[in-house]
Amino acid sequence: MSDTLNINNSVVDLVKGDYTDMEIESIVYYAQNDLKLGSGFGNAISMRGGPSIQDELNKFGEAETTDVVVTAGGELKTRHILHAVGPKFQEEYLSDKLKKTIHNCLKKAEEKGIKTIAFPPMGCGFYGVALEVSADIMFKTFEEYLSGDTSIEKIVICLNDNREFIPFHERLNKNS
Amino acid sequence: MSSNNRSHKAELVIERLGKKLNRQIVGSLAACVHCGMCTDSCHYVLANPDDPTYAPAYKADKIRKVFKKHYDWTGKVLPDWVGAKSLYTDEELEELRDIVFGKCTNCRRCSINCPMGVDFATFNRMTRGLLVNVGIMPEGVAVVSKDQWEIGNQMGVLKEDYIDTVEWMSDELVDEVNDPKAAIPIDKEDAKVVYSINPREVKYDPRTIADAAKIFYAAGEDWTMPSEGWDMTNFGLFSGDDDLGGAVGRRLYEKVEQLDGKKLVISECGHGYRSTRCEAQNWGQTDVNFKMESSVETMLDYIKEGRIKVDKAKNDSSYTYHDSCNFARSCGMTEEPRELLNLVVDDFREMYPNRGENYCCTGGGGAMSMSEYTPQRLKSAKVKADQLAATGAKFVVTSCHNCVDGLSDLIKHYKLDMEVTQLVNLVADALIIEEKVPVVEEVAPVEVPAEAVEEAPAEVLNGYSFLVTDDEPDMVVFLSTVLEDNGATVFKAHNGDEAMDIARKEKIDLMTLDIHMPGKSGREVFEEFRNDDDLKDVPICIITGRPELRSLIYDRPVPPPEGYMDKPVSEDDLIKNMKKILKVRS
Ligand code: SF4
Ligand code: SF4
């Protein structure tokens, strides 16, 4: 069983750890509509990255679900943060919105010339998307997007622990 | 809205209710005969005797009617007779939120007083879970849940801050006992004891970590603290989210297994003990292959087995014991803490009623994180305040961090002359440790000038500037004197405006801040600092006893304070806290 999946000329990797402390070109934050970093990973981003990230976000005001806005990484070990406003708490048309949010992350990264992105398990945990559902939508969206012409070279899905890692690992290996 | 005019969220709540029904829940939902025997067992009812909406059976009926409507045959045959009614709007869900989160601490006192075996607390918790699942919950519950899901602990403590605090406590202990073997081992494999704690200890009460370490050291224990998966608290118990409960438990268990630890010891925390020891294996659908116990049992065994020696004369005040609902009523841990307490203090005074019948500290069920319900929480605490006052004790001891906060708030609110402490503090204070004297080579005596014989005070805060803000002149004098005696430069402000003026002119390394001040309140000053580009990075230690503090910690309208202390403040605790915030090692 592998932790890596090659799609066309790009690669998707699974790793375990805290992605807000990762040395990588960009990370995705599952943001709220008011673009306040808040608690959880948002707390880690503001504590480790400093106040400039929220200051930059304040200039955008509010965002719609599936929107993605980009800020610098402040003092984090990443250069860019893609703040992706994903669907929450079993809201209507959740799967479609989640897919669109992930697709928009890739599109926005491409626009900004970003080649490497770290994702958390999108929508899982607090916002209630099941790990298996998130894994399936994430991989499907990556496969569709990366099969075309893209400058994105590498995607890393960063999982907190075995409970999160195993369903993603199983889904990745279903493909390879 | 769906075709039947029901909101999407209401639809989901009703659907999920069906999936949550098991024999225990259905039994409780069906069995109530409205006899009212549970009514006076609830602290909310006692504080609001003329308001029937606080009665357990009334609150239960708000959930029961939905069950009757959708899942019980009686509701289909005689809907009006049994009060069957559906839910339609998000507003109704919000009303339900204010009942299940705001009018019940899930203390289970009504449950044990029901002759029909109705366990209201269990289905109240289930209802919380149904609402959380659709995103309807108090702000503080959302903040804490997200922290625990994503950072792995309830207070969003980052790994580096946790390690830093543990290492700092370790250094202090090594210095205190003068023995490098007293250092706290982190991530030691194959240890006999893996010690898990509450994030409150890291963030606001590191002394409990140092005290536990001192006890393990004195017992000669082979122990360790994990670098990750160290939080034994579990907000899933409070929020009703079984998925969170399972995820938290599994993270903790996995770490013990990875370290090949033989026993998981859970520091004093009622809900942490109940979740970790009794519930999380079920929520997380997992088994564990190691033993788990409360640190109360561990400490008791050390004394009984002669592994540590204690002198109860060192704790020479008067003490009573508060039974945490989760520890005592739900887990039966009533005798062990009393036995231990009697071994480390002379003057123990029982509180009545006690053990399984004890009243909640009123901060249970996650209530400390729900600042919108603070007034009704404190009002409901009257019965607890009366219980405490009747003992005449100077200290209330409790084996729960949540109860420490709940009791501290009510002691201040009802102006009781009492302090809160835990067994770990009392055992550590009573310890008899022979100090290791370093072996030094004999050297010829040198004549020392008389004035140099007295040791110069260690000026640990030399070079740091403090701003002390408090409207009580005595408090300003006390704090400034202690800080100045330790080498600090101190600026003094007696109200919020003065504090803002000084902070804008001077370079401040840390501000101590009272919450309750005339004019601009401490809360306003705090938020102004946090929203000011030049001042937002100044660390702030709130020194108060006011419950408003909790909303700054849990709701986090702006980043939380770096520290807080309850008044009255001791000299020793003040310096310890200032050093922790400034990361000053002695
Ligand atoms: S819950 Fe039990 S004690 Fe309370 S009213 Fe119903 S039957 Fe009576
Ligand atoms: S569980 Fe406790 S707080 Fe809730 S209704 Fe029963 S007695 Fe009151």
mmCIF file of N, CA and C in Angstrom, chain A residues 34-121:
data_model
loop_
_atom_site.group_PDB
_atom_site.id
_atom_site.type_symbol
_atom_site.label_atom_id
_atom_site.label_comp_id
_atom_site.label_asym_id
_atom_site.label_seq_id
_atom_site.Cartn_x
_atom_site.Cartn_y
_atom_site.Cartn_z
ATOM 1 N N ASP A 34 -17.077 34.722 7.338
ATOM 2 C CA ASP A 34 -16.638 36.055 7.774
ATOM 3 C C ASP A 34 -15.110 36.206 7.703
ATOM 4 N N LEU A 35 -14.448 35.164 7.258
ATOM 5 C CA LEU A 35 -12.983 35.150 7.102
ATOM 6 C C LEU A 35 -12.240 35.461 8.400
ATOM 7 N N LYS A 36 -12.861 35.174 9.520
ATOM 8 C CA LYS A 36 -12.141 35.271 10.804
ATOM 9 C C LYS A 36 -11.432 33.931 11.015
ATOM 10 N N LEU A 37 -10.181 34.009 11.415
ATOM 11 C CA LEU A 37 -9.429 32.759 11.545
ATOM 12 C C LEU A 37 -9.997 31.873 12.647
ATOM 13 N N GLY A 38 -10.441 32.483 13.761
ATOM 14 C CA GLY A 38 -11.119 31.714 14.802
ATOM 15 C C GLY A 38 -10.231 30.691 15.473
ATOM 16 N N SER A 39 -10.858 29.580 15.934
ATOM 17 C CA SER A 39 -10.102 28.606 16.725
ATOM 18 C C SER A 39 -9.625 27.444 15.851
ATOM 19 N N GLY A 40 -9.133 26.391 16.477
ATOM 20 C CA GLY A 40 -8.634 25.233 15.740
ATOM 21 C C GLY A 40 -7.411 25.594 14.914
ATOM 22 N N PHE A 41 -7.377 25.135 13.656
ATOM 23 C CA PHE A 41 -6.227 25.461 12.797
ATOM 24 C C PHE A 41 -6.078 26.976 12.631
ATOM 25 N N GLY A 42 -7.225 27.681 12.693
ATOM 26 C CA GLY A 42 -7.188 29.144 12.587
ATOM 27 C C GLY A 42 -6.387 29.749 13.724
ATOM 28 N N ASN A 43 -6.562 29.164 14.907
ATOM 29 C CA ASN A 43 -5.809 29.616 16.084
ATOM 30 C C ASN A 43 -4.311 29.341 15.867
ATOM 31 N N ALA A 44 -3.999 28.161 15.356
ATOM 32 C CA ALA A 44 -2.584 27.818 15.114
ATOM 33 C C ALA A 44 -1.986 28.769 14.077
ATOM 34 N N ILE A 45 -2.780 29.083 13.053
ATOM 35 C CA ILE A 45 -2.282 29.985 12.002
ATOM 36 C C ILE A 45 -2.027 31.372 12.586
ATOM 37 N N SER A 46 -2.961 31.875 13.405
ATOM 38 C CA SER A 46 -2.716 33.229 13.922
ATOM 39 C C SER A 46 -1.635 33.241 14.994
ATOM 40 N N MET A 47 -1.534 32.190 15.800
ATOM 41 C CA MET A 47 -0.491 32.185 16.842
ATOM 42 C C MET A 47 0.898 32.030 16.221
ATOM 43 N N ARG A 48 1.000 31.123 15.247
ATOM 44 C CA ARG A 48 2.335 30.890 14.657
ATOM 45 C C ARG A 48 2.657 31.903 13.564
ATOM 46 N N GLY A 49 1.613 32.363 12.882
ATOM 47 C CA GLY A 49 1.858 33.215 11.718
ATOM 48 C C GLY A 49 1.816 34.704 12.009
ATOM 49 N N GLY A 50 1.292 35.065 13.208
ATOM 50 C CA GLY A 50 1.240 36.480 13.576
ATOM 51 C C GLY A 50 -0.002 37.174 13.044
ATOM 52 N N PRO A 51 -0.211 38.434 13.483
ATOM 53 C CA PRO A 51 -1.465 39.143 13.191
ATOM 54 C C PRO A 51 -1.634 39.593 11.740
ATOM 55 N N SER A 52 -0.552 39.603 10.952
ATOM 56 C CA SER A 52 -0.664 40.152 9.587
ATOM 57 C C SER A 52 -1.635 39.344 8.719
ATOM 58 N N ILE A 53 -1.823 38.061 9.046
ATOM 59 C CA ILE A 53 -2.696 37.218 8.204
ATOM 60 C C ILE A 53 -4.152 37.663 8.365
ATOM 61 N N GLN A 54 -4.580 37.842 9.614
ATOM 62 C CA GLN A 54 -5.959 38.309 9.827
ATOM 63 C C GLN A 54 -6.125 39.728 9.267
ATOM 64 N N ASP A 55 -5.110 40.559 9.432
ATOM 65 C CA ASP A 55 -5.186 41.928 8.891
ATOM 66 C C ASP A 55 -5.445 41.885 7.385
ATOM 67 N N GLU A 56 -4.727 40.996 6.710
ATOM 68 C CA GLU A 56 -4.887 40.890 5.260
ATOM 69 C C GLU A 56 -6.279 40.360 4.910
ATOM 70 N N LEU A 57 -6.753 39.415 5.717
ATOM 71 C CA LEU A 57 -8.093 38.859 5.469
ATOM 72 C C LEU A 57 -9.183 39.908 5.649
ATOM 73 N N ASN A 58 -8.980 40.794 6.636
ATOM 74 C CA ASN A 58 -10.004 41.809 6.919
ATOM 75 C C ASN A 58 -10.295 42.663 5.694
ATOM 76 N N LYS A 59 -9.299 42.791 4.829
ATOM 77 C CA LYS A 59 -9.507 43.632 3.635
ATOM 78 C C LYS A 59 -10.493 42.992 2.657
ATOM 79 N N PHE A 60 -10.674 41.680 2.742
ATOM 80 C CA PHE A 60 -11.621 41.011 1.831
ATOM 81 C C PHE A 60 -13.063 41.104 2.340
ATOM 82 N N GLY A 61 -13.239 41.377 3.651
ATOM 83 C CA GLY A 61 -14.599 41.398 4.213
ATOM 84 C C GLY A 61 -15.149 39.991 4.295
ATOM 85 N N GLU A 62 -16.340 39.778 3.731
ATOM 86 C CA GLU A 62 -16.979 38.458 3.782
ATOM 87 C C GLU A 62 -16.723 37.685 2.491
ATOM 88 N N ALA A 63 -16.939 36.397 2.522
ATOM 89 C CA ALA A 63 -16.810 35.606 1.290
ATOM 90 C C ALA A 63 -17.961 34.598 1.212
ATOM 91 N N GLU A 64 -18.287 34.199 -0.016
ATOM 92 C CA GLU A 64 -19.368 33.221 -0.232
ATOM 93 C C GLU A 64 -18.822 31.807 -0.094
ATOM 94 N N THR A 65 -19.690 30.881 0.251
ATOM 95 C CA THR A 65 -19.279 29.475 0.301
ATOM 96 C C THR A 65 -18.784 29.054 -1.087
ATOM 97 N N THR A 66 -17.687 28.367 -1.102
ATOM 98 C CA THR A 66 -16.913 27.872 -2.266
ATOM 99 C C THR A 66 -15.877 28.904 -2.753
ATOM 100 N N ASP A 67 -15.914 30.152 -2.209
ATOM 101 C CA ASP A 67 -14.881 31.138 -2.578
ATOM 102 C C ASP A 67 -13.531 30.760 -1.958
ATOM 103 N N VAL A 68 -12.471 31.213 -2.608
ATOM 104 C CA VAL A 68 -11.124 31.019 -2.055
ATOM 105 C C VAL A 68 -10.386 32.360 -2.136
ATOM 106 N N VAL A 69 -9.835 32.824 -1.003
ATOM 107 C CA VAL A 69 -9.006 34.036 -1.053
ATOM 108 C C VAL A 69 -7.603 33.682 -0.574
ATOM 109 N N VAL A 70 -6.636 34.418 -1.096
ATOM 110 C CA VAL A 70 -5.240 34.072 -0.795
ATOM 111 C C VAL A 70 -4.584 35.191 0.011
ATOM 112 N N THR A 71 -3.874 34.780 1.086
ATOM 113 C CA THR A 71 -3.045 35.745 1.817
ATOM 114 C C THR A 71 -1.628 35.193 1.880
ATOM 115 N N ALA A 72 -0.719 36.055 2.344
ATOM 116 C CA ALA A 72 0.643 35.584 2.596
ATOM 117 C C ALA A 72 0.630 34.739 3.862
ATOM 118 N N GLY A 73 1.711 34.027 4.094
ATOM 119 C CA GLY A 73 1.772 33.110 5.237
ATOM 120 C C GLY A 73 2.291 33.735 6.517
ATOM 121 N N GLY A 74 2.506 35.052 6.527
ATOM 122 C CA GLY A 74 3.030 35.700 7.741
ATOM 123 C C GLY A 74 4.322 35.038 8.180
ATOM 124 N N GLU A 75 4.387 34.714 9.465
ATOM 125 C CA GLU A 75 5.618 34.073 9.973
ATOM 126 C C GLU A 75 5.537 32.548 9.932
ATOM 127 N N LEU A 76 4.545 31.999 9.247
ATOM 128 C CA LEU A 76 4.477 30.536 9.106
ATOM 129 C C LEU A 76 5.579 30.058 8.166
ATOM 130 N N LYS A 77 5.755 28.734 8.104
ATOM 131 C CA LYS A 77 6.786 28.209 7.197
ATOM 132 C C LYS A 77 6.236 28.038 5.783
ATOM 133 N N THR A 78 5.077 28.620 5.537
ATOM 134 C CA THR A 78 4.492 28.550 4.201
ATOM 135 C C THR A 78 4.413 29.964 3.624
ATOM 136 N N ARG A 79 4.454 30.059 2.293
ATOM 137 C CA ARG A 79 4.436 31.417 1.703
ATOM 138 C C ARG A 79 3.012 31.936 1.496
ATOM 139 N N HIS A 80 2.084 31.016 1.155
ATOM 140 C CA HIS A 80 0.707 31.453 0.857
ATOM 141 C C HIS A 80 -0.297 30.607 1.643
ATOM 142 N N ILE A 81 -1.395 31.262 2.000
ATOM 143 C CA ILE A 81 -2.519 30.506 2.591
ATOM 144 C C ILE A 81 -3.729 30.701 1.689
ATOM 145 N N LEU A 82 -4.317 29.576 1.271
ATOM 146 C CA LEU A 82 -5.557 29.617 0.480
ATOM 147 C C LEU A 82 -6.712 29.434 1.465
ATOM 148 N N HIS A 83 -7.443 30.504 1.714
ATOM 149 C CA HIS A 83 -8.563 30.450 2.663
ATOM 150 C C HIS A 83 -9.795 30.033 1.879
ATOM 151 N N ALA A 84 -10.191 28.793 2.070
ATOM 152 C CA ALA A 84 -11.269 28.220 1.254
ATOM 153 C C ALA A 84 -12.532 28.101 2.092
ATOM 154 N N VAL A 85 -13.585 28.784 1.676
ATOM 155 C CA VAL A 85 -14.834 28.772 2.445
ATOM 156 C C VAL A 85 -15.663 27.561 2.012
ATOM 157 N N GLY A 86 -15.482 26.480 2.746
ATOM 158 C CA GLY A 86 -16.181 25.242 2.378
ATOM 159 C C GLY A 86 -17.544 25.152 3.045
ATOM 160 N N PRO A 87 -18.380 24.197 2.595
ATOM 161 C CA PRO A 87 -19.702 24.005 3.213
ATOM 162 C C PRO A 87 -19.569 23.404 4.613
ATOM 163 N N LYS A 88 -20.598 23.642 5.431
ATOM 164 C CA LYS A 88 -20.503 23.247 6.844
ATOM 165 C C LYS A 88 -21.773 22.573 7.357
ATOM 166 N N PHE A 89 -21.572 21.700 8.307
ATOM 167 C CA PHE A 89 -22.679 21.115 9.081
ATOM 168 C C PHE A 89 -23.826 20.594 8.218
ATOM 169 N N GLN A 90 -23.539 19.691 7.360
ATOM 170 C CA GLN A 90 -24.586 19.010 6.565
ATOM 171 C C GLN A 90 -25.433 19.987 5.762
ATOM 172 N N GLU A 91 -24.896 21.121 5.371
ATOM 173 C CA GLU A 91 -25.757 22.059 4.644
ATOM 174 C C GLU A 91 -26.167 21.466 3.294
ATOM 175 N N GLU A 92 -27.179 22.079 2.691
ATOM 176 C CA GLU A 92 -27.724 21.519 1.456
ATOM 177 C C GLU A 92 -26.677 21.526 0.337
ATOM 178 N N TYR A 93 -26.761 20.536 -0.517
ATOM 179 C CA TYR A 93 -25.853 20.375 -1.675
ATOM 180 C C TYR A 93 -24.382 20.341 -1.243
ATOM 181 N N LEU A 94 -24.150 19.709 -0.096
ATOM 182 C CA LEU A 94 -22.806 19.725 0.492
ATOM 183 C C LEU A 94 -21.743 19.156 -0.445
ATOM 184 N N SER A 95 -22.020 18.003 -1.044
ATOM 185 C CA SER A 95 -20.992 17.371 -1.876
ATOM 186 C C SER A 95 -20.590 18.274 -3.038
ATOM 187 N N ASP A 96 -21.598 18.852 -3.697
ATOM 188 C CA ASP A 96 -21.289 19.722 -4.846
ATOM 189 C C ASP A 96 -20.475 20.934 -4.412
ATOM 190 N N LYS A 97 -20.874 21.503 -3.273
ATOM 191 C CA LYS A 97 -20.164 22.702 -2.799
ATOM 192 C C LYS A 97 -18.734 22.357 -2.377
ATOM 193 N N LEU A 98 -18.577 21.202 -1.761
ATOM 194 C CA LEU A 98 -17.227 20.811 -1.319
ATOM 195 C C LEU A 98 -16.325 20.608 -2.537
ATOM 196 N N LYS A 99 -16.878 19.972 -3.542
ATOM 197 C CA LYS A 99 -16.125 19.715 -4.765
ATOM 198 C C LYS A 99 -15.711 21.042 -5.402
ATOM 199 N N LYS A 100 -16.648 21.958 -5.444
ATOM 200 C CA LYS A 100 -16.365 23.250 -6.056
ATOM 201 C C LYS A 100 -15.299 24.012 -5.255
ATOM 202 N N THR A 101 -15.377 23.920 -3.930
ATOM 203 C CA THR A 101 -14.399 24.614 -3.076
ATOM 204 C C THR A 101 -12.994 24.080 -3.357
ATOM 205 N N ILE A 102 -12.877 22.761 -3.439
ATOM 206 C CA ILE A 102 -11.560 22.146 -3.673
ATOM 207 C C ILE A 102 -11.063 22.534 -5.077
ATOM 208 N N HIS A 103 -11.976 22.486 -6.032
ATOM 209 C CA HIS A 103 -11.625 22.874 -7.407
ATOM 210 C C HIS A 103 -11.141 24.333 -7.432
ATOM 211 N N ASN A 104 -11.847 25.200 -6.693
ATOM 212 C CA ASN A 104 -11.455 26.614 -6.660
ATOM 213 C C ASN A 104 -10.088 26.822 -6.015
ATOM 214 N N CYS A 105 -9.745 25.971 -5.065
ATOM 215 C CA CYS A 105 -8.410 26.063 -4.436
ATOM 216 C C CYS A 105 -7.343 25.826 -5.507
ATOM 217 N N LEU A 106 -7.565 24.786 -6.305
ATOM 218 C CA LEU A 106 -6.575 24.430 -7.326
ATOM 219 C C LEU A 106 -6.478 25.537 -8.382
ATOM 220 N N LYS A 107 -7.665 26.036 -8.762
ATOM 221 C CA LYS A 107 -7.708 27.099 -9.771
ATOM 222 C C LYS A 107 -6.986 28.357 -9.270
ATOM 223 N N LYS A 108 -7.276 28.721 -8.025
ATOM 224 C CA LYS A 108 -6.672 29.924 -7.449
ATOM 225 C C LYS A 108 -5.162 29.748 -7.315
ATOM 226 N N ALA A 109 -4.753 28.552 -6.911
ATOM 227 C CA ALA A 109 -3.312 28.279 -6.768
ATOM 228 C C ALA A 109 -2.635 28.456 -8.131
ATOM 229 N N GLU A 110 -3.269 27.900 -9.129
ATOM 230 C CA GLU A 110 -2.725 27.979 -10.486
ATOM 231 C C GLU A 110 -2.585 29.444 -10.936
ATOM 232 N N GLU A 111 -3.643 30.225 -10.679
ATOM 233 C CA GLU A 111 -3.607 31.656 -11.017
ATOM 234 C C GLU A 111 -2.434 32.373 -10.370
ATOM 235 N N LYS A 112 -2.141 31.956 -9.134
ATOM 236 C CA LYS A 112 -1.067 32.616 -8.369
ATOM 237 C C LYS A 112 0.292 31.988 -8.655
ATOM 238 N N GLY A 113 0.340 31.021 -9.524
ATOM 239 C CA GLY A 113 1.614 30.376 -9.862
ATOM 240 C C GLY A 113 2.129 29.438 -8.775
ATOM 241 N N ILE A 114 1.200 28.989 -7.902
ATOM 242 C CA ILE A 114 1.605 28.078 -6.814
ATOM 243 C C ILE A 114 1.688 26.652 -7.359
ATOM 244 N N LYS A 115 2.746 25.950 -6.981
ATOM 245 C CA LYS A 115 2.950 24.595 -7.527
ATOM 246 C C LYS A 115 2.698 23.490 -6.491
ATOM 247 N N THR A 116 2.821 23.834 -5.211
ATOM 248 C CA THR A 116 2.671 22.811 -4.164
ATOM 249 C C THR A 116 1.659 23.281 -3.111
ATOM 250 N N ILE A 117 0.718 22.391 -2.765
ATOM 251 C CA ILE A 117 -0.357 22.774 -1.823
ATOM 252 C C ILE A 117 -0.558 21.681 -0.774
ATOM 253 N N ALA A 118 -0.670 22.095 0.482
ATOM 254 C CA ALA A 118 -1.045 21.131 1.536
ATOM 255 C C ALA A 118 -2.498 21.353 1.921
ATOM 256 N N PHE A 119 -3.271 20.267 1.900
ATOM 257 C CA PHE A 119 -4.687 20.316 2.285
ATOM 258 C C PHE A 119 -4.912 19.582 3.609
ATOM 259 N N PRO A 120 -5.831 20.063 4.444
ATOM 260 C CA PRO A 120 -6.316 19.220 5.547
ATOM 261 C C PRO A 120 -7.405 18.308 4.972
ATOM 262 N N PRO A 121 -7.922 17.355 5.730
ATOM 263 C CA PRO A 121 -9.082 16.585 5.234
ATOM 264 C C PRO A 121 -10.269 17.546 5.181
#
